[in-house]
Tab-separated table of C-alpha atoms in Angstrom:
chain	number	residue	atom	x	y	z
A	1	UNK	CA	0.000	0.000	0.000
A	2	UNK	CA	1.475	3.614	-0.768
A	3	UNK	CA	2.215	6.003	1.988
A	4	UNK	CA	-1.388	7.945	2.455
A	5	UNK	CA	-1.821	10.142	5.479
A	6	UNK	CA	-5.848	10.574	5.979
A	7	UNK	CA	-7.159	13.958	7.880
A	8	UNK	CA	-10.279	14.135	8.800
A	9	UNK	CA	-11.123	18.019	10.363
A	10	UNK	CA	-13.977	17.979	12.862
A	11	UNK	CA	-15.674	20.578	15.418
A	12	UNK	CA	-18.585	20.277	17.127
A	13	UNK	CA	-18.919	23.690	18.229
A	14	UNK	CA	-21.895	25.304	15.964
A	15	UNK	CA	-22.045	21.794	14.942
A	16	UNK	CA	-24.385	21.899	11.197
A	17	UNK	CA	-25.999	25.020	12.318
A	18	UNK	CA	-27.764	25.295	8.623
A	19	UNK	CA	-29.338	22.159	9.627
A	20	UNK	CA	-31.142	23.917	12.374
A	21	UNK	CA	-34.418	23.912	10.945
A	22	UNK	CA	-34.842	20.334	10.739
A	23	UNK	CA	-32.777	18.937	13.773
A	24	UNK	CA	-32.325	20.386	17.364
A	25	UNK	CA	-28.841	20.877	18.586
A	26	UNK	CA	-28.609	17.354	19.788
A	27	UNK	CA	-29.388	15.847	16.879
A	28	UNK	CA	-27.012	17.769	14.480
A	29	UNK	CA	-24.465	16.597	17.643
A	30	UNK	CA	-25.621	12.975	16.981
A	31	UNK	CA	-25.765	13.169	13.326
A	32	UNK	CA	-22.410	14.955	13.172
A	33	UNK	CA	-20.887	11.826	14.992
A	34	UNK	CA	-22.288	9.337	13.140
A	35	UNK	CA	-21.532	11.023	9.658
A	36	UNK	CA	-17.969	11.369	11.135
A	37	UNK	CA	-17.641	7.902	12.195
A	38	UNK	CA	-18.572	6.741	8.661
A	39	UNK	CA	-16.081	8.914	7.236
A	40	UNK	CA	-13.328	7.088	9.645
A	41	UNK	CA	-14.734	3.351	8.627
A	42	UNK	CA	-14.845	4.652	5.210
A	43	UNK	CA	-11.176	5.837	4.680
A	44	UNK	CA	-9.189	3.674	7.254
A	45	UNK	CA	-8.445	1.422	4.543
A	46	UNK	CA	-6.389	3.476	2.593
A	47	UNK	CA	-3.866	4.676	5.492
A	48	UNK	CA	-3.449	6.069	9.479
A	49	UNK	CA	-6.167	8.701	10.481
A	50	UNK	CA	-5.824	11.629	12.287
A	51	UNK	CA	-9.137	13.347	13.294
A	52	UNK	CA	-8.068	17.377	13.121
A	53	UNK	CA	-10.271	17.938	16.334
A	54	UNK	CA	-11.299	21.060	18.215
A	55	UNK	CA	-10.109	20.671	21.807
A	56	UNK	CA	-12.688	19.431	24.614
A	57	UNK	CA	-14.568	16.601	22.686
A	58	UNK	CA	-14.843	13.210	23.414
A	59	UNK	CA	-13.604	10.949	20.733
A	60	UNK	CA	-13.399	7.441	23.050
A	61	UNK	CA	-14.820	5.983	20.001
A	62	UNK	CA	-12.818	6.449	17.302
A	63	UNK	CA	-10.567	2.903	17.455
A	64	UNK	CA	-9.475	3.966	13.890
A	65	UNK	CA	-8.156	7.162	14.177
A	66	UNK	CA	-5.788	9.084	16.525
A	67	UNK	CA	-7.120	13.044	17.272
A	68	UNK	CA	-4.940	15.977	17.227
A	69	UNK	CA	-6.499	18.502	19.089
A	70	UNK	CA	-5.866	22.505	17.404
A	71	UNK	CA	-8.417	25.626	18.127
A	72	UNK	CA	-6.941	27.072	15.240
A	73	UNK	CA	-9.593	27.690	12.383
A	74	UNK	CA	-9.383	25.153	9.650
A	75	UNK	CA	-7.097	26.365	6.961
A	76	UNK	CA	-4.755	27.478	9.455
A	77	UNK	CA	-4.690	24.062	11.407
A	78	UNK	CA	-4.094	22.264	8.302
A	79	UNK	CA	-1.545	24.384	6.829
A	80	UNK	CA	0.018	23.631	10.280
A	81	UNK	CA	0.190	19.701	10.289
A	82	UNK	CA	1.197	20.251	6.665
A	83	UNK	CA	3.970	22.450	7.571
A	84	UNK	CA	4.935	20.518	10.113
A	85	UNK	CA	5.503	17.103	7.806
A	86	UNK	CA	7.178	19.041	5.004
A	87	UNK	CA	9.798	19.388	7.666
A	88	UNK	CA	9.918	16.370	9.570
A	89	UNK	CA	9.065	13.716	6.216
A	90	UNK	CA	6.320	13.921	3.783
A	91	UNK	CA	3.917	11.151	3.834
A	92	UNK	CA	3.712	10.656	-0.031
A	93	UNK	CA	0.154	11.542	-0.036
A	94	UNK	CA	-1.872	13.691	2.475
A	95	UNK	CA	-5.922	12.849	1.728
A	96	UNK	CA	-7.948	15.597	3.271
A	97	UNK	CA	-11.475	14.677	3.870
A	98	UNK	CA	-14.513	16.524	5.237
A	99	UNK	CA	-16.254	14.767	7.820
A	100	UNK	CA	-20.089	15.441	6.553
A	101	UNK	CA	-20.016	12.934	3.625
A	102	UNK	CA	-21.726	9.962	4.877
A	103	UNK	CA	-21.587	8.413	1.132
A	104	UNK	CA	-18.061	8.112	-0.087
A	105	UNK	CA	-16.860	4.482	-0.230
A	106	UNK	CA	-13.652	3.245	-0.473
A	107	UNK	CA	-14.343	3.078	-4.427
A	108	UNK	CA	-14.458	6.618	-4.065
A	109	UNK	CA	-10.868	6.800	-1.803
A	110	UNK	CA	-9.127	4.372	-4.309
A	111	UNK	CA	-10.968	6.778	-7.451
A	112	UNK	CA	-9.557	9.872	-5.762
A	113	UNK	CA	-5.858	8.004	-4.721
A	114	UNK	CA	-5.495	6.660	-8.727
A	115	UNK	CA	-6.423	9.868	-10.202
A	116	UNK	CA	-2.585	11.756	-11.202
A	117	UNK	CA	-1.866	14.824	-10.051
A	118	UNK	CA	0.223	17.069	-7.650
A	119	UNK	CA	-3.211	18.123	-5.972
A	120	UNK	CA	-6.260	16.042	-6.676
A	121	UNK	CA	-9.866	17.906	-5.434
A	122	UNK	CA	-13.642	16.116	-5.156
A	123	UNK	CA	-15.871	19.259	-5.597
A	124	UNK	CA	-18.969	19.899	-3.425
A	125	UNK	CA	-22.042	21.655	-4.766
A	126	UNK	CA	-22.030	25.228	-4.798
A	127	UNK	CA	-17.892	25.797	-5.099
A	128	UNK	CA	-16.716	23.752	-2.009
A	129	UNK	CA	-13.848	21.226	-1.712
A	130	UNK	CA	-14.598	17.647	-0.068
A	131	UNK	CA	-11.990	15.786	-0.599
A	132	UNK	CA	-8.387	16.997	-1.391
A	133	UNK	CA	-5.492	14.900	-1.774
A	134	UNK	CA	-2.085	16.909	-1.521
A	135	UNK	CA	1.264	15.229	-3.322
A	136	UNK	CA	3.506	18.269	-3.289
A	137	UNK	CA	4.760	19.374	0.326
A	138	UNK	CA	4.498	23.405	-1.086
A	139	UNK	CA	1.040	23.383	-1.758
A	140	UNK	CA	-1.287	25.070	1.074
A	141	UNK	CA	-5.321	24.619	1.565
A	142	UNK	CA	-7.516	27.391	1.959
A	143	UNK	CA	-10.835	26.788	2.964
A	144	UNK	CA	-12.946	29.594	3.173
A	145	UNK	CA	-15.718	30.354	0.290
A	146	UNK	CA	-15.352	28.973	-3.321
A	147	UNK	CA	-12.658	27.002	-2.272
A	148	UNK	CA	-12.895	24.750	-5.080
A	149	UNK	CA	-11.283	27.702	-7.302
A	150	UNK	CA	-9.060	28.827	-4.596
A	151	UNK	CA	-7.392	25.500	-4.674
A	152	UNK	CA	-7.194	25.676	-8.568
A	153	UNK	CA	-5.852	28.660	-8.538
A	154	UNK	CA	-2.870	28.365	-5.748
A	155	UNK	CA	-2.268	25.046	-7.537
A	156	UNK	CA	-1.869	26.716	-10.627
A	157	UNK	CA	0.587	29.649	-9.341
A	158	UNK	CA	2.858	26.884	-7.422
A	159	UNK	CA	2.770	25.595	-11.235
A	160	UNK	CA	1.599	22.500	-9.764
A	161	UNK	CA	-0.551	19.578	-11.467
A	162	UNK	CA	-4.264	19.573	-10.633
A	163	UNK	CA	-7.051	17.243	-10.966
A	164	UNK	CA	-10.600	17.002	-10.304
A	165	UNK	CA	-12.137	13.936	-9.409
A	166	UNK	CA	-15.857	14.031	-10.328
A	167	UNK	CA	-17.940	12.169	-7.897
A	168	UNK	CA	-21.168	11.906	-6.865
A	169	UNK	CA	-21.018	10.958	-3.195
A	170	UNK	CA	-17.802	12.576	-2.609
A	171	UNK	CA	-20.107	15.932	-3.769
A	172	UNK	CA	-22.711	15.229	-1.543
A	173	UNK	CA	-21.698	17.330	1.812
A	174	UNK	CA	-24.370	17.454	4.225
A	175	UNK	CA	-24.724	21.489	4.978
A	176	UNK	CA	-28.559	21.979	4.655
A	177	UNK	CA	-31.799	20.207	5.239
A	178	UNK	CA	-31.714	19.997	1.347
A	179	UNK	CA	-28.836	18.030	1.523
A	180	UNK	CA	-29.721	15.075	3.883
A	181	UNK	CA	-32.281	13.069	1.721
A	182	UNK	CA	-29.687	12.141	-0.035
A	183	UNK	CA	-28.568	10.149	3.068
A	184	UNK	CA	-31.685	8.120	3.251
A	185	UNK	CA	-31.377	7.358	-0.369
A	186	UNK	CA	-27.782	6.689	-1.662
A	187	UNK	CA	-25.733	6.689	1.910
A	188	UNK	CA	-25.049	2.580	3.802
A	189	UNK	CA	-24.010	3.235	7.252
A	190	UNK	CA	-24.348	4.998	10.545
A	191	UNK	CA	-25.657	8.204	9.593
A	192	UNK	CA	-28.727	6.235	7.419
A	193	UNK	CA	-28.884	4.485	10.182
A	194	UNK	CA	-29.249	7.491	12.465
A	195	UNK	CA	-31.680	9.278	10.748
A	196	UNK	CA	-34.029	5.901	10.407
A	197	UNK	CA	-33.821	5.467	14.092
A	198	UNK	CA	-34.811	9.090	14.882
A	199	UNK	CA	-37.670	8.743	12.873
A	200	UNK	CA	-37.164	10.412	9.269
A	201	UNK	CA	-38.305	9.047	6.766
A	202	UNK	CA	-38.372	10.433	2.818
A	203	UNK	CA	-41.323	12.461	1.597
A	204	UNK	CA	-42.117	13.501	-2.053
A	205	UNK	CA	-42.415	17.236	-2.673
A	206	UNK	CA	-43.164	19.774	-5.537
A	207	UNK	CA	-39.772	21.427	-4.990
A	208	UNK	CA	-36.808	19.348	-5.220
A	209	UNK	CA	-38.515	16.112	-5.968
A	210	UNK	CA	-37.804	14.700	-1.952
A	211	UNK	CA	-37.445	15.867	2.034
A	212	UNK	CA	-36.867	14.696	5.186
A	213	UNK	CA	-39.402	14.726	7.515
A	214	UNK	CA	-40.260	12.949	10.855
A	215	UNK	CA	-42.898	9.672	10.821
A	216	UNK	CA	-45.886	11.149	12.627
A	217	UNK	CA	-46.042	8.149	15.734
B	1	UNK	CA	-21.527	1.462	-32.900
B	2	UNK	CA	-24.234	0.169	-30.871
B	3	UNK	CA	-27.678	0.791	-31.717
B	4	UNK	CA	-28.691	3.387	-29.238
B	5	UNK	CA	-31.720	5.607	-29.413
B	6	UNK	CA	-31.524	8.492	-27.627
B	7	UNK	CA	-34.197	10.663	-25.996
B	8	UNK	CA	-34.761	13.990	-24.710
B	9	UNK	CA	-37.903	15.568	-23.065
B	10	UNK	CA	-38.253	19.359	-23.658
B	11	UNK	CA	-40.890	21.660	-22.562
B	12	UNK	CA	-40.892	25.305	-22.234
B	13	UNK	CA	-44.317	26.429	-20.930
B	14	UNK	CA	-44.134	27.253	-17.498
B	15	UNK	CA	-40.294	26.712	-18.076
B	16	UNK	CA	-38.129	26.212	-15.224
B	17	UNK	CA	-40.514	28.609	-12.841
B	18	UNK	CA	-37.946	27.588	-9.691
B	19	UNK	CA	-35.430	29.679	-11.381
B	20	UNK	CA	-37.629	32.896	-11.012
B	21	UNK	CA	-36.108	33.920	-7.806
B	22	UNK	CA	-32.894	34.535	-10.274
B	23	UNK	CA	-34.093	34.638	-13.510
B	24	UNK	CA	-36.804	36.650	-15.979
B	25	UNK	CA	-38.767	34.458	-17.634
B	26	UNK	CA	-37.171	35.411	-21.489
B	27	UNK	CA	-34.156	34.500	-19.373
B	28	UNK	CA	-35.302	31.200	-18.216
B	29	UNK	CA	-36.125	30.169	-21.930
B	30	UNK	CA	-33.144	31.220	-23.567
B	31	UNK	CA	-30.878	28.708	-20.726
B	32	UNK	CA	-33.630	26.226	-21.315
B	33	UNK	CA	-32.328	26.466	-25.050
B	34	UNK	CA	-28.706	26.858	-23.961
B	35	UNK	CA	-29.233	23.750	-22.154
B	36	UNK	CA	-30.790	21.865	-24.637
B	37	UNK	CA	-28.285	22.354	-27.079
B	38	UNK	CA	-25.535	21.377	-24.921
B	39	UNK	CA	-26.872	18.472	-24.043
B	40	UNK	CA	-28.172	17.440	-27.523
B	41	UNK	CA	-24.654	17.769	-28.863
B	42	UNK	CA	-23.254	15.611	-26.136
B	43	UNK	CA	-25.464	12.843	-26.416
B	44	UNK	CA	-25.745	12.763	-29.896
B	45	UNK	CA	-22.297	11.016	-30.441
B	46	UNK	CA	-24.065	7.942	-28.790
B	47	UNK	CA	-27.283	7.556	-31.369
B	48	UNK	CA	-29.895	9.367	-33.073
B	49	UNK	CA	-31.549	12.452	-30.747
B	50	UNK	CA	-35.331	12.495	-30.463
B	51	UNK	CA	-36.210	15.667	-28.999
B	52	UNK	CA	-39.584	14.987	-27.180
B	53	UNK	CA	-41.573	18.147	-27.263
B	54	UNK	CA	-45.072	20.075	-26.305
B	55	UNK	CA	-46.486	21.311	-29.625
B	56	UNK	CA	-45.680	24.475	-30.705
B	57	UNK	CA	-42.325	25.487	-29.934
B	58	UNK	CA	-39.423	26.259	-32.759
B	59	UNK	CA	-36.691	23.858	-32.506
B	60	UNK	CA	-34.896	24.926	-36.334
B	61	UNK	CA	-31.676	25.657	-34.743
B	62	UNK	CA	-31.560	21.438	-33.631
B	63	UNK	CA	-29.746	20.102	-36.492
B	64	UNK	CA	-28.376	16.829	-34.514
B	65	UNK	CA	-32.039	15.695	-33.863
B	66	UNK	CA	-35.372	14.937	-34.427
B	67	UNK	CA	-38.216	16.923	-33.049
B	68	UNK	CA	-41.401	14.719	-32.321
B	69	UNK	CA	-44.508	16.983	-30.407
B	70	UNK	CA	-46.706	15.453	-27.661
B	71	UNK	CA	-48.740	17.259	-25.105
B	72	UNK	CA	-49.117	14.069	-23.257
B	73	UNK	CA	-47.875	13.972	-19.550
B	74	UNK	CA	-44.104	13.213	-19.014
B	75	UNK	CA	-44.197	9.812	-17.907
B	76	UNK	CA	-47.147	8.665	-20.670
B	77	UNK	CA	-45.252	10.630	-23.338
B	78	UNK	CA	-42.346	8.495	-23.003
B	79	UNK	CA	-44.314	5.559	-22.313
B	80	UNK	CA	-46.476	5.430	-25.699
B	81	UNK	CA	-42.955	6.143	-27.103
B	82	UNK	CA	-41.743	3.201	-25.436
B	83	UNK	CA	-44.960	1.091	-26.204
B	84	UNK	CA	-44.468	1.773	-29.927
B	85	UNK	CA	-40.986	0.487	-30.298
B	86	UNK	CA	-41.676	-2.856	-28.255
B	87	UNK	CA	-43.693	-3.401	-31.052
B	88	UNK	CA	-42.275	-2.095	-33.943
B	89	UNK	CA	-38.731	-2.865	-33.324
B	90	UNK	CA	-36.974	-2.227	-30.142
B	91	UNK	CA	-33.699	-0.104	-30.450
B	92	UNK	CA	-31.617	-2.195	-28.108
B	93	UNK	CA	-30.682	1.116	-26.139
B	94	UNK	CA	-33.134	3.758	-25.025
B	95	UNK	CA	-31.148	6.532	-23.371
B	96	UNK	CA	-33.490	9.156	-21.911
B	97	UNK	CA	-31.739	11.986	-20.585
B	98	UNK	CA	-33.018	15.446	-19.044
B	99	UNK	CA	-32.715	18.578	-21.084
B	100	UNK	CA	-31.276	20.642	-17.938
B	101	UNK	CA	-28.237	18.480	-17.716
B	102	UNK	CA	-25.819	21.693	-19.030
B	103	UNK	CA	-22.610	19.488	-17.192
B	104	UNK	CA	-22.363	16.085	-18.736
B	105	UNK	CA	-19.442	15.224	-20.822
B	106	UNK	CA	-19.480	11.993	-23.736
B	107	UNK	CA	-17.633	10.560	-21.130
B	108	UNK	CA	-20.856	10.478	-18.888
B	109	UNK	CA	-23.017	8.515	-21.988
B	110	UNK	CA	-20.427	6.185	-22.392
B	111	UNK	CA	-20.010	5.444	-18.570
B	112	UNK	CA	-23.970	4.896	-18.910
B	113	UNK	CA	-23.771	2.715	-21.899
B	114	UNK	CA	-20.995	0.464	-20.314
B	115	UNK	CA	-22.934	0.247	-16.818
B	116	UNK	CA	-24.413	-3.652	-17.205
B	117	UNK	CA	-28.434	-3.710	-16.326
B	118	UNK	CA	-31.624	-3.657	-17.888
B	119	UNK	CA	-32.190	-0.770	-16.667
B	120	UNK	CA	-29.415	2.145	-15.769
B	121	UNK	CA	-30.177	5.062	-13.272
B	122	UNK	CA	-28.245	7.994	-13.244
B	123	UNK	CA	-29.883	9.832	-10.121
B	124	UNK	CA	-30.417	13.446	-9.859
B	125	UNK	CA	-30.196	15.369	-6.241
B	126	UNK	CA	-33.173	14.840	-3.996
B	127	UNK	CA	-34.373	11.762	-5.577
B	128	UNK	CA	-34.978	12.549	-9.480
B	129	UNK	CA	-33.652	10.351	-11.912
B	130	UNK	CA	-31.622	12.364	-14.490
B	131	UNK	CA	-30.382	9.886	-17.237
B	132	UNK	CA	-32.280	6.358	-17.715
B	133	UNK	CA	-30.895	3.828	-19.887
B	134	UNK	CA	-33.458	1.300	-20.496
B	135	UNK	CA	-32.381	-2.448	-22.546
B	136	UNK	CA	-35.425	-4.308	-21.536
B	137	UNK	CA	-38.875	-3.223	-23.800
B	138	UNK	CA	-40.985	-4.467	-20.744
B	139	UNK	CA	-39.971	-1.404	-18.323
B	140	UNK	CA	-42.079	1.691	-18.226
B	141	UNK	CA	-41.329	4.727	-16.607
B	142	UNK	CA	-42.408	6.891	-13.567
B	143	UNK	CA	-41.068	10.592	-13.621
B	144	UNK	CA	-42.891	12.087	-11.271
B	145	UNK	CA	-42.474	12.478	-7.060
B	146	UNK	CA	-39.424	10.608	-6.151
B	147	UNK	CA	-38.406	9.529	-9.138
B	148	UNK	CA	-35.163	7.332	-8.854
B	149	UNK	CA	-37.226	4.830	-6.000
B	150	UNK	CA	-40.258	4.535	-8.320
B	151	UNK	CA	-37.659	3.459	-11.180
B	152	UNK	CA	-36.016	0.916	-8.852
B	153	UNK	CA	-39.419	-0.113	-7.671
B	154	UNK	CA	-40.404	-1.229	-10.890
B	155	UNK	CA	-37.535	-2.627	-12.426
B	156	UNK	CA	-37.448	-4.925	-8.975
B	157	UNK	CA	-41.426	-5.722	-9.727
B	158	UNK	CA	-40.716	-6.901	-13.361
B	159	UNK	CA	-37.520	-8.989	-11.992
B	160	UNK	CA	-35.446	-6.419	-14.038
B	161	UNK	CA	-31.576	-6.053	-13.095
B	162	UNK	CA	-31.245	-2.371	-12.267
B	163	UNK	CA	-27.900	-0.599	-11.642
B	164	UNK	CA	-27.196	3.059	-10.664
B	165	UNK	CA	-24.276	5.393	-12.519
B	166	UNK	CA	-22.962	7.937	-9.813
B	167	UNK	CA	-21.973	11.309	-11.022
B	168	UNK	CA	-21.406	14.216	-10.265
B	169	UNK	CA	-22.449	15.969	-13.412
B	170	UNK	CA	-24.973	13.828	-14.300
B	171	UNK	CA	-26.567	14.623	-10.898
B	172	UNK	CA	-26.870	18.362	-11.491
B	173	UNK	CA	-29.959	18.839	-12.860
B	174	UNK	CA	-30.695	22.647	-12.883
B	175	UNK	CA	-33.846	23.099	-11.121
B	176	UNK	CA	-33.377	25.510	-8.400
B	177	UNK	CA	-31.285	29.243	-8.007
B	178	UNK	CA	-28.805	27.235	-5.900
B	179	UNK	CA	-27.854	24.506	-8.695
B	180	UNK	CA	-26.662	27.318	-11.479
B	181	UNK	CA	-23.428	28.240	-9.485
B	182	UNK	CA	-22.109	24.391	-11.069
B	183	UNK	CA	-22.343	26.009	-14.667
B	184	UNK	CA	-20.064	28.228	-14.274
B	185	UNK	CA	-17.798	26.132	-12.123
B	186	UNK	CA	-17.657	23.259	-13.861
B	187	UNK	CA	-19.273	23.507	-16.883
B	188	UNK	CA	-18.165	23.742	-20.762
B	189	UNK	CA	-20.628	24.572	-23.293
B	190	UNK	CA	-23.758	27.061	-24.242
B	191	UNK	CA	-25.109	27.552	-21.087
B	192	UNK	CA	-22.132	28.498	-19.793
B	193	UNK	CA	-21.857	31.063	-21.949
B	194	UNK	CA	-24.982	32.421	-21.993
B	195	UNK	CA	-24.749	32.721	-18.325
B	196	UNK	CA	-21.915	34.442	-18.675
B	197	UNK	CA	-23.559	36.562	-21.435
B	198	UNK	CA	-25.978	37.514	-19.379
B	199	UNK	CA	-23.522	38.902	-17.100
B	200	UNK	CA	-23.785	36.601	-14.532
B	201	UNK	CA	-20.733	36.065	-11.657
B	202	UNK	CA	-20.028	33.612	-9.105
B	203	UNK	CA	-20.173	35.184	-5.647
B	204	UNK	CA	-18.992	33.643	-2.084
B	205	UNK	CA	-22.173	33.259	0.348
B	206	UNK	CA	-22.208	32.132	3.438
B	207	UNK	CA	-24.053	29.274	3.587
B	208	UNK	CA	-23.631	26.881	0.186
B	209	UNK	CA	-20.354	28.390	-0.480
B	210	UNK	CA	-21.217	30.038	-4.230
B	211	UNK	CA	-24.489	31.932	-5.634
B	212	UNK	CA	-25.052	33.597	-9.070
B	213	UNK	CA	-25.221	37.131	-9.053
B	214	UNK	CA	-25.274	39.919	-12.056
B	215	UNK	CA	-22.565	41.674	-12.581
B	216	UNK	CA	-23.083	45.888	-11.872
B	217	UNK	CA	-22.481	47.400	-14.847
């Protein structure tokens, strides 16, 4: 197996506040933790996880993963660990993966690891960046709005390679209540079975053909 | 070349009303158009292009296929369509695709076409079903609520083997203001352009990372 280095950022303060008008604070907690659990199961296969964690949360059960706790906000903490292996021995490939997408498989980690590339990004919808895998030790992440063409673009002035890898579930990021039927009808593990258990179940609409809503019991 | 019959529904009365937030509705027609051609050139390396269409609109500028009119319902449209090649010779390949599909590539059709089933889904966010490949003349289709379950439902019921083709630019359908910040991130052809035209920019929000706004002039 090559030499891949998985990070997984993760905060629960704030936790999926977009998702606020479907779930209450405890349940974006719960769903956060399951989708972040799948995520682990999902890419421990392809090398050693780190969970990028703010400080103060309890990860007892994450048997796959080791957590690195940093308050720092997110491009900063990365750039950090990144900076810190450039100096102290690159781990071939860094794979950078965002903790809401409760449908990658490892079909999708192997796509992402085969595609060429100094810097390899997985769009989300609407300009963000899901998964990234880094190759070159100069390049640094930037994570704040249209990130997908932020990451083009200081790829391109490092005259680096970059690819995208088009993917379906890696695009699927659960930010908003639009987001999480998507769950229910493409996703396999925890976070499906999460939402079954709390009682949502798929309804047909005149919008976007379907939404979440509870079972009346 | 295999024989492959492609199909593409088209209707502009009332067209694409959940783009009104953003759009005009001249405006709404002309991407409906934009789109259209895009994805009639695309899909038109794979077979002949059928253009299914209410009555009544001009389609002269659609050299690359063949315009038939019905004011029948979606679903029955494509059904009596369906119904009259079962018995009059079945094409071996029925490729329906969505006219609002301004992102997929040849490479998308021939992922489809290489996809082993009766019956091939390419799902749509929220449920729809954006391309449908259909090999087996006893299937009939289901557009409406919830689209991509009905399809699997019935496949299942007729003992059909149905598969689903991820991807990420099959699965943008553009149905809502949110979904048109993908044109102009990752999209190649007409509808790009016209957006662009139009004078239409990608701005960073703060929820789903990009929006479309007009440029000030």
């Amino acid at each position: 197996m090559q030499n891949i280095q998985v990070v997984i950022p993760f905060k629960l303060d704030g936790a999926k506040s977009r998702l606020a008008p479907l779930l209450s604070l405890e349940e974006r907690v719960g769903l956060a933790q399951a989708m972040l659990k799948d995520v682990t199961l999902t890419v421990s296969s392809a090398g050693p996880v780190i969970i990028l964690s703010r400080s103060g949360h309890n990860h007892c059960l994450m048997p796959h993963a080791r957590v690195i706790e940093c308050d720092l906000d997110l491009s900063d903490a990365l750039n950090s660990l990144i900076d810190n292996w450039q100096k102290k021995g690159w781990p071939a490939h860094l794979l950078i993966v965002m903790a809401d997408l409760p449908l990658i498989t490892e079909r999708d980690v192997e796509g992402m690891i085969h595609t060429e590339g100094d810097v390899v990004i997985a769009p989300g919808r609407g300009g963000g960046t899901n998964l990234l895998l880094i190759r070159n030790p100069f390049f640094r992440v930037s994570y704040h709005e249209l990130s997908f063409l932020k990451h083009l673009d200081l790829a391109e002035k490092r005259g680096l390679l970059v690819s995208v890898y088009y993917s379906y579930r890696c695009g699927c990021d659960m930010d908003e209540v639009s987001d999480l039927p998507e769950v229910l009808l493409h996703g396999h593990g925890l976070a499906k079975e999460w939402l079954e258990e709390m009682g949502f179940i798929l309804s047909a609409g005149k919008g976007r053909a379907g939404f979440l809503r509870k079972k009346e019991r």
